Coordinates of C-alpha atoms in Angstrom, one line a residue:
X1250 CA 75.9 96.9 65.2
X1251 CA 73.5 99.8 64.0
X1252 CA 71.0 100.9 66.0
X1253 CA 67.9 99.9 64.5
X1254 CA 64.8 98.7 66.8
X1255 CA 64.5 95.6 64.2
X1256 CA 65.1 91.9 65.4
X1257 CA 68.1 90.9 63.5
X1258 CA 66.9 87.1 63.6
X1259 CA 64.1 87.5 61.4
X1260 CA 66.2 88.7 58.7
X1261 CA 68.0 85.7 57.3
X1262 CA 70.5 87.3 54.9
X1263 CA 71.8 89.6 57.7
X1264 CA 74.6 86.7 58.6
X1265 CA 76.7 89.0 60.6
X1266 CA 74.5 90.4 63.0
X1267 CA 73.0 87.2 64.1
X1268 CA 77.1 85.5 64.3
X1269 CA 77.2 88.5 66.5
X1270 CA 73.7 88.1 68.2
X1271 CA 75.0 84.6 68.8
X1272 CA 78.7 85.3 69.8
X1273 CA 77.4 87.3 72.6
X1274 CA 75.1 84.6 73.6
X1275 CA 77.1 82.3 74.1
X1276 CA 79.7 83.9 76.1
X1277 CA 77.6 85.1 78.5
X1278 CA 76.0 81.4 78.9
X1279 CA 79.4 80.6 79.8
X1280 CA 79.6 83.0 82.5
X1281 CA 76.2 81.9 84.0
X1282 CA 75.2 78.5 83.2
X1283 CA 71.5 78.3 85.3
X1284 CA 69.1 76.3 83.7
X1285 CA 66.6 78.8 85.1
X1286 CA 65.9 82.0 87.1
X1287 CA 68.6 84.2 85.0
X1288 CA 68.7 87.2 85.4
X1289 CA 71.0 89.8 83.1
X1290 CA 70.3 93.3 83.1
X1291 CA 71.3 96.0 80.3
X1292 CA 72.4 99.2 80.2
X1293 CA 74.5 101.8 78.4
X1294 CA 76.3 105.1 79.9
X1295 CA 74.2 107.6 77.5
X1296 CA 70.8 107.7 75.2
X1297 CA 71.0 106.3 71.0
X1298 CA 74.2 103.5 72.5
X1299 CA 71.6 100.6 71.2
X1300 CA 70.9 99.1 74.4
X1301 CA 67.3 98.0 73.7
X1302 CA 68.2 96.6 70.4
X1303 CA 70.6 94.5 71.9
X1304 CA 68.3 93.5 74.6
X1305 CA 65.4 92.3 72.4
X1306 CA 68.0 90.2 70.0
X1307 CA 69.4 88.7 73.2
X1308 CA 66.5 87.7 74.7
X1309 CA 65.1 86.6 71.2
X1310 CA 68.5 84.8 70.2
X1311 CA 67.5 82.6 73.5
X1312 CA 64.1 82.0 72.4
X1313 CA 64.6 80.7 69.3
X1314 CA 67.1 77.6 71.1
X1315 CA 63.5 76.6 73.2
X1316 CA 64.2 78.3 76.6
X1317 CA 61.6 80.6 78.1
X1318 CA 62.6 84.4 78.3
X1319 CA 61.0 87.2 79.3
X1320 CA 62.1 91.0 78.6
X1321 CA 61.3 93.5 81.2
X1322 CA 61.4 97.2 79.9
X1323 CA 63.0 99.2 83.1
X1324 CA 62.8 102.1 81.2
X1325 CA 59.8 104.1 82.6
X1326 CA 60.5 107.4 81.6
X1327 CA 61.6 106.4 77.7
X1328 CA 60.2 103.0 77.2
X1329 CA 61.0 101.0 74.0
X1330 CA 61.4 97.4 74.4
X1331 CA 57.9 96.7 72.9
X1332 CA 58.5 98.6 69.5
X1333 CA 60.9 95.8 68.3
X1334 CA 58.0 93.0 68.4
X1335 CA 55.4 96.0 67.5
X1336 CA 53.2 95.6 70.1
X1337 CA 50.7 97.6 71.6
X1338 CA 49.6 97.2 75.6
X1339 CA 47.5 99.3 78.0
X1340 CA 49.4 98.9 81.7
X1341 CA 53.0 97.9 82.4
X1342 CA 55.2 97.4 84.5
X1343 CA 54.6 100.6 86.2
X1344 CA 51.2 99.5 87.0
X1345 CA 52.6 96.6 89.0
X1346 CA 54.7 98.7 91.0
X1347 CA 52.1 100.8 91.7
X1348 CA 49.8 98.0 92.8
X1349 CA 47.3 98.8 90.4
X1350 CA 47.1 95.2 88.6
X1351 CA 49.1 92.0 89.0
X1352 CA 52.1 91.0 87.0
X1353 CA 50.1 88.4 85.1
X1354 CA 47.4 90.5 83.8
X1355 CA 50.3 92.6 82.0
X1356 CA 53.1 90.4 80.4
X1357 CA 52.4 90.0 77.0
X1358 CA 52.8 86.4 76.3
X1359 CA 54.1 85.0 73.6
X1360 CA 55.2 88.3 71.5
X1361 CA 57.4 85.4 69.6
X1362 CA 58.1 82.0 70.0
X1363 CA 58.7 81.8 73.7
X1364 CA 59.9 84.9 74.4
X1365 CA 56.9 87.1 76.9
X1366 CA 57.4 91.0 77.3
X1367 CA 56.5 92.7 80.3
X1368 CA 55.9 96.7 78.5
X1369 CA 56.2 99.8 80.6
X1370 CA 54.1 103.0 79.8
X1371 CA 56.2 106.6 80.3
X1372 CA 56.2 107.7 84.0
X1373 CA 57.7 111.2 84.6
X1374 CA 58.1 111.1 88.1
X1375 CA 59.3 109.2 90.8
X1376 CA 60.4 106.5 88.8
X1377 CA 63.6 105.3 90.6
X1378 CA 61.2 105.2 93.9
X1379 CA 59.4 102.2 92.4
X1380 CA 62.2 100.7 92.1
X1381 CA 63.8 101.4 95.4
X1382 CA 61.5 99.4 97.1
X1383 CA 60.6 95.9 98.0
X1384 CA 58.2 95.5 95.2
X1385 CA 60.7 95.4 92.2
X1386 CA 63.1 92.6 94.0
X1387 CA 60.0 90.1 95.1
X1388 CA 58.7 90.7 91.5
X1389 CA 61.9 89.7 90.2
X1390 CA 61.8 86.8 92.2
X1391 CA 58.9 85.6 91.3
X1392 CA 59.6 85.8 87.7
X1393 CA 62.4 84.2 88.5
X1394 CA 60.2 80.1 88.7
X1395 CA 58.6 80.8 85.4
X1396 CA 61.4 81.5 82.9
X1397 CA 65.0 80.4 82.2
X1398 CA 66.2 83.8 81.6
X1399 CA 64.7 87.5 82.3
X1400 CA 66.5 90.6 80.7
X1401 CA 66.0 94.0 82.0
X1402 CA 66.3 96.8 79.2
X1403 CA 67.3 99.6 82.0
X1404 CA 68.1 103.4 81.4
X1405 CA 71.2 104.9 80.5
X1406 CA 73.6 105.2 83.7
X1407 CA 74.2 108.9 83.6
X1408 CA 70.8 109.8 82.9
X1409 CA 68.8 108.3 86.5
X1410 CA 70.6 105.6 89.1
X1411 CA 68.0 103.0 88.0
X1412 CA 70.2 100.8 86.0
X1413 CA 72.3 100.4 89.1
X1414 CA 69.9 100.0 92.0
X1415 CA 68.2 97.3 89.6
X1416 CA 71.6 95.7 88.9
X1417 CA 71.8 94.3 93.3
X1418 CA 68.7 92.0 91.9
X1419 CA 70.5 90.7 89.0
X1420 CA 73.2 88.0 88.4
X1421 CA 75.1 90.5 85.9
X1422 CA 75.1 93.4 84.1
X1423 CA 76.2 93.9 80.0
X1424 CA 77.2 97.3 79.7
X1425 CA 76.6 98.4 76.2
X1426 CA 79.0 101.0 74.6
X1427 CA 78.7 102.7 71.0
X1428 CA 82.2 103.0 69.1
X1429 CA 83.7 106.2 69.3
X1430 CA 80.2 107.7 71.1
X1431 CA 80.6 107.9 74.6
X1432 CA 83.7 110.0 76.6
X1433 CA 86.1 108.6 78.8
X1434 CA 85.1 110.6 81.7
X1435 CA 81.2 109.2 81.1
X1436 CA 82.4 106.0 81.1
X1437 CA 84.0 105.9 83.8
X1438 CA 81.2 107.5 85.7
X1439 CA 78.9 104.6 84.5
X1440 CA 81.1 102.1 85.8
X1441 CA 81.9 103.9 88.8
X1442 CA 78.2 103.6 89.9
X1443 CA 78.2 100.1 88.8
X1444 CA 81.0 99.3 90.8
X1445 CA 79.4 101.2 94.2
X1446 CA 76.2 99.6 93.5
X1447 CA 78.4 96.1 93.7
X1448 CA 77.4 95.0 90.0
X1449 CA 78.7 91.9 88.9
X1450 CA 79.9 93.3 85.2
X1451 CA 80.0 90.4 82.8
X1452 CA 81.5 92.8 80.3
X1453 CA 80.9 95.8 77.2
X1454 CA 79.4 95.2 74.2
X1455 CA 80.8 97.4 71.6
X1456 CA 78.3 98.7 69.3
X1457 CA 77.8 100.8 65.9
X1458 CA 81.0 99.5 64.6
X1459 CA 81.0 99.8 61.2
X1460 CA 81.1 96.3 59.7
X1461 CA 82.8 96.7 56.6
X1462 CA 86.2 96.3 58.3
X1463 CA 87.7 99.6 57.7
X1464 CA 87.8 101.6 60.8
X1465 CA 90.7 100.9 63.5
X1466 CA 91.8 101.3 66.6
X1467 CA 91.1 99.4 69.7
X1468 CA 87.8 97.6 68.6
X1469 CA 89.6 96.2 65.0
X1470 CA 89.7 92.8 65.8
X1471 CA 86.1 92.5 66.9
X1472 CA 85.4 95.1 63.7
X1473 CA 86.9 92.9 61.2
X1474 CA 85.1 89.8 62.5
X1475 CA 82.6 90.6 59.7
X1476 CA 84.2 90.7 57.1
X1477 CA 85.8 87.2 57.8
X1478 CA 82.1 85.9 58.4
X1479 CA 81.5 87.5 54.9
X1480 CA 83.7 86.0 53.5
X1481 CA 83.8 82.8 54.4
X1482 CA 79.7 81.6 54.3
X1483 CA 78.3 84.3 51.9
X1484 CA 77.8 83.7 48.4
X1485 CA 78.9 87.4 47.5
X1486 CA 82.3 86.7 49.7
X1487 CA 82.8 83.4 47.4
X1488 CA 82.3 85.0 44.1
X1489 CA 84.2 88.0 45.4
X1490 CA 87.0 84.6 46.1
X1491 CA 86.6 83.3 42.9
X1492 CA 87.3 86.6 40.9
X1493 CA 90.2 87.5 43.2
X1494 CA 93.7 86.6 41.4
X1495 CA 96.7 87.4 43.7
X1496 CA 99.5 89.5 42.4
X1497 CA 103.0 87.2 42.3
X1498 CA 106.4 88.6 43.0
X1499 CA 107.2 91.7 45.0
X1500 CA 104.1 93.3 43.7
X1501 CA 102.1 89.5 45.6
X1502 CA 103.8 90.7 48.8
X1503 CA 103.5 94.0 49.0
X1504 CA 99.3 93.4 48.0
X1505 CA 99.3 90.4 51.2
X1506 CA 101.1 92.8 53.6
X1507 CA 98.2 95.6 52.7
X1508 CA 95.5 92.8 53.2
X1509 CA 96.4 91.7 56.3
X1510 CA 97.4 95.2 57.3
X1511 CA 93.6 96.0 56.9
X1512 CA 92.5 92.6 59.0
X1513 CA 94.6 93.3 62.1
X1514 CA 94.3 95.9 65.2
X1515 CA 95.8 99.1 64.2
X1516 CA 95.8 102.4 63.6
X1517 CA 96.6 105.9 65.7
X1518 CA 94.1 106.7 68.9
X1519 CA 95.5 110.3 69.1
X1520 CA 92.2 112.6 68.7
X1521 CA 89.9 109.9 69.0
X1522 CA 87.6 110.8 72.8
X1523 CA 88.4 108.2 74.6

């Protein structure tokens, strides 16, 4: 997935994405099946991983089946949630915290088809303090009776602890990770404080893999997942079908054997960071 603050299901031709969008989805309906009060939070281990793109399309690919979602931007000292539904706003969430307004008099409601915002303006300082409190947990709560599903779009974990302090309020955290970006050692850092923080982890999302199918290494499978979806419901991968004329004879088998070769997890880790 590339990380671009765009929401993928407004773009009908983009077919993978969505599949993808949707993929992820679903599995993680299947880990938590409430019919209301949800609550996923989303994080990533360092800055430009994608974690607010894929926060917006997941709350957005559960709007558009008719539940009621509402994306919370946690991300007080970089917020970006709102610049994927380009929206402007006044007070946020920080101005709740801060008991300056009430929650109501700041979500943004209907920024799509039910799916609500509730924006955050840039604080510098003493961020994770708002959130260490009881304020940000009743909030939560109370959220909770209005909406099916709330995501958090949190910061990075080795940036500030407020991805995992905001995680003991939520039913599970999807830990976003960019191909090839992120060390070993920083990912195990970000798990680490997931795990002392008692996260439930539903699992990574592996992002910024390129889609055309030809890098390898652990993430293949996933990787070539496109190119299958390309092939089998786009016009462009049935002409490609059409025109293709497999070799016979030795020449047929050794062309299969490269073909598959190119589908399948492979390829040599040695160099690569983690």
């Amino acid at each position: 997935m590339e990380n671009k603050r765009q929401i993928f299901f407004k773009d009908a031709n983009n077919h993978e994405m969505n599949e993808a969008l949707r993929i992820i989805r679903t599995n993680l309906h299947f880990l938590n099946e409430k019919e209301s009060g949800r609550t996923v939070l989303v994080t990533s281990t360092v800055p430009k991983e994608g974690k607010s793109v894929i926060a917006s399309n997941y709350a957005m690919s559960i709007a558009i089946t008719g539940k009621k979602v509402l994306l919370i931007d946690c991300d007080i000292r970089r917020p970006r949630a709102h610049e994927s539904f380009g929206v402007s706003f006044n007070k946020g969430l920080e101005s709740v915290l801060s008991g300056e307004c009430k929650v109501e008099d700041v979500i943004l409601k209907n920024v799509e088809k039910n799916l609500d915002i509730l924006p955050t303006r840039n604080v510098a300082h003493n961020v994770t303090e708002l959130f260490l409190g009881d304020k940000m947990k009743a909030l939560l709560e109370e959220l909770k009776e209005e909406y099916n599903t709330v995501v958090l779009d949190t910061p990075p974990l080795i940036i500030v602890s407020d991805a995992a302090i905001l995680s003991k309020y939520c039913d599970g955290v999807v830990y976003i990770v960019a191909y090839d970006q992120v060390a070993k050692r920083e990912l195990e850092f970000g798990k680490t404080m997931l795990n002392n923080a008692k996260a439930n982890i539903y699992g990574f999302v592996v992002n910024k893999v390129d889609k055309n199918g030809l890098s390898y290494g652990n993430y293949g499978y996933y990787n070539n997942n496109y190119s299958y979806y390309k092939d089998y419901y786009t016009e462009e991968g049935e002409a490609l079908a059409r025109e293709y004329k497999p070799q016979k004879g030795f020449k047929g088998f050794i062309e299969k054997l490269k073909r598959d070769y190119k589908r399948q997890l492979s390829g040599d880790q040695k160099g690569k960071r983690w």
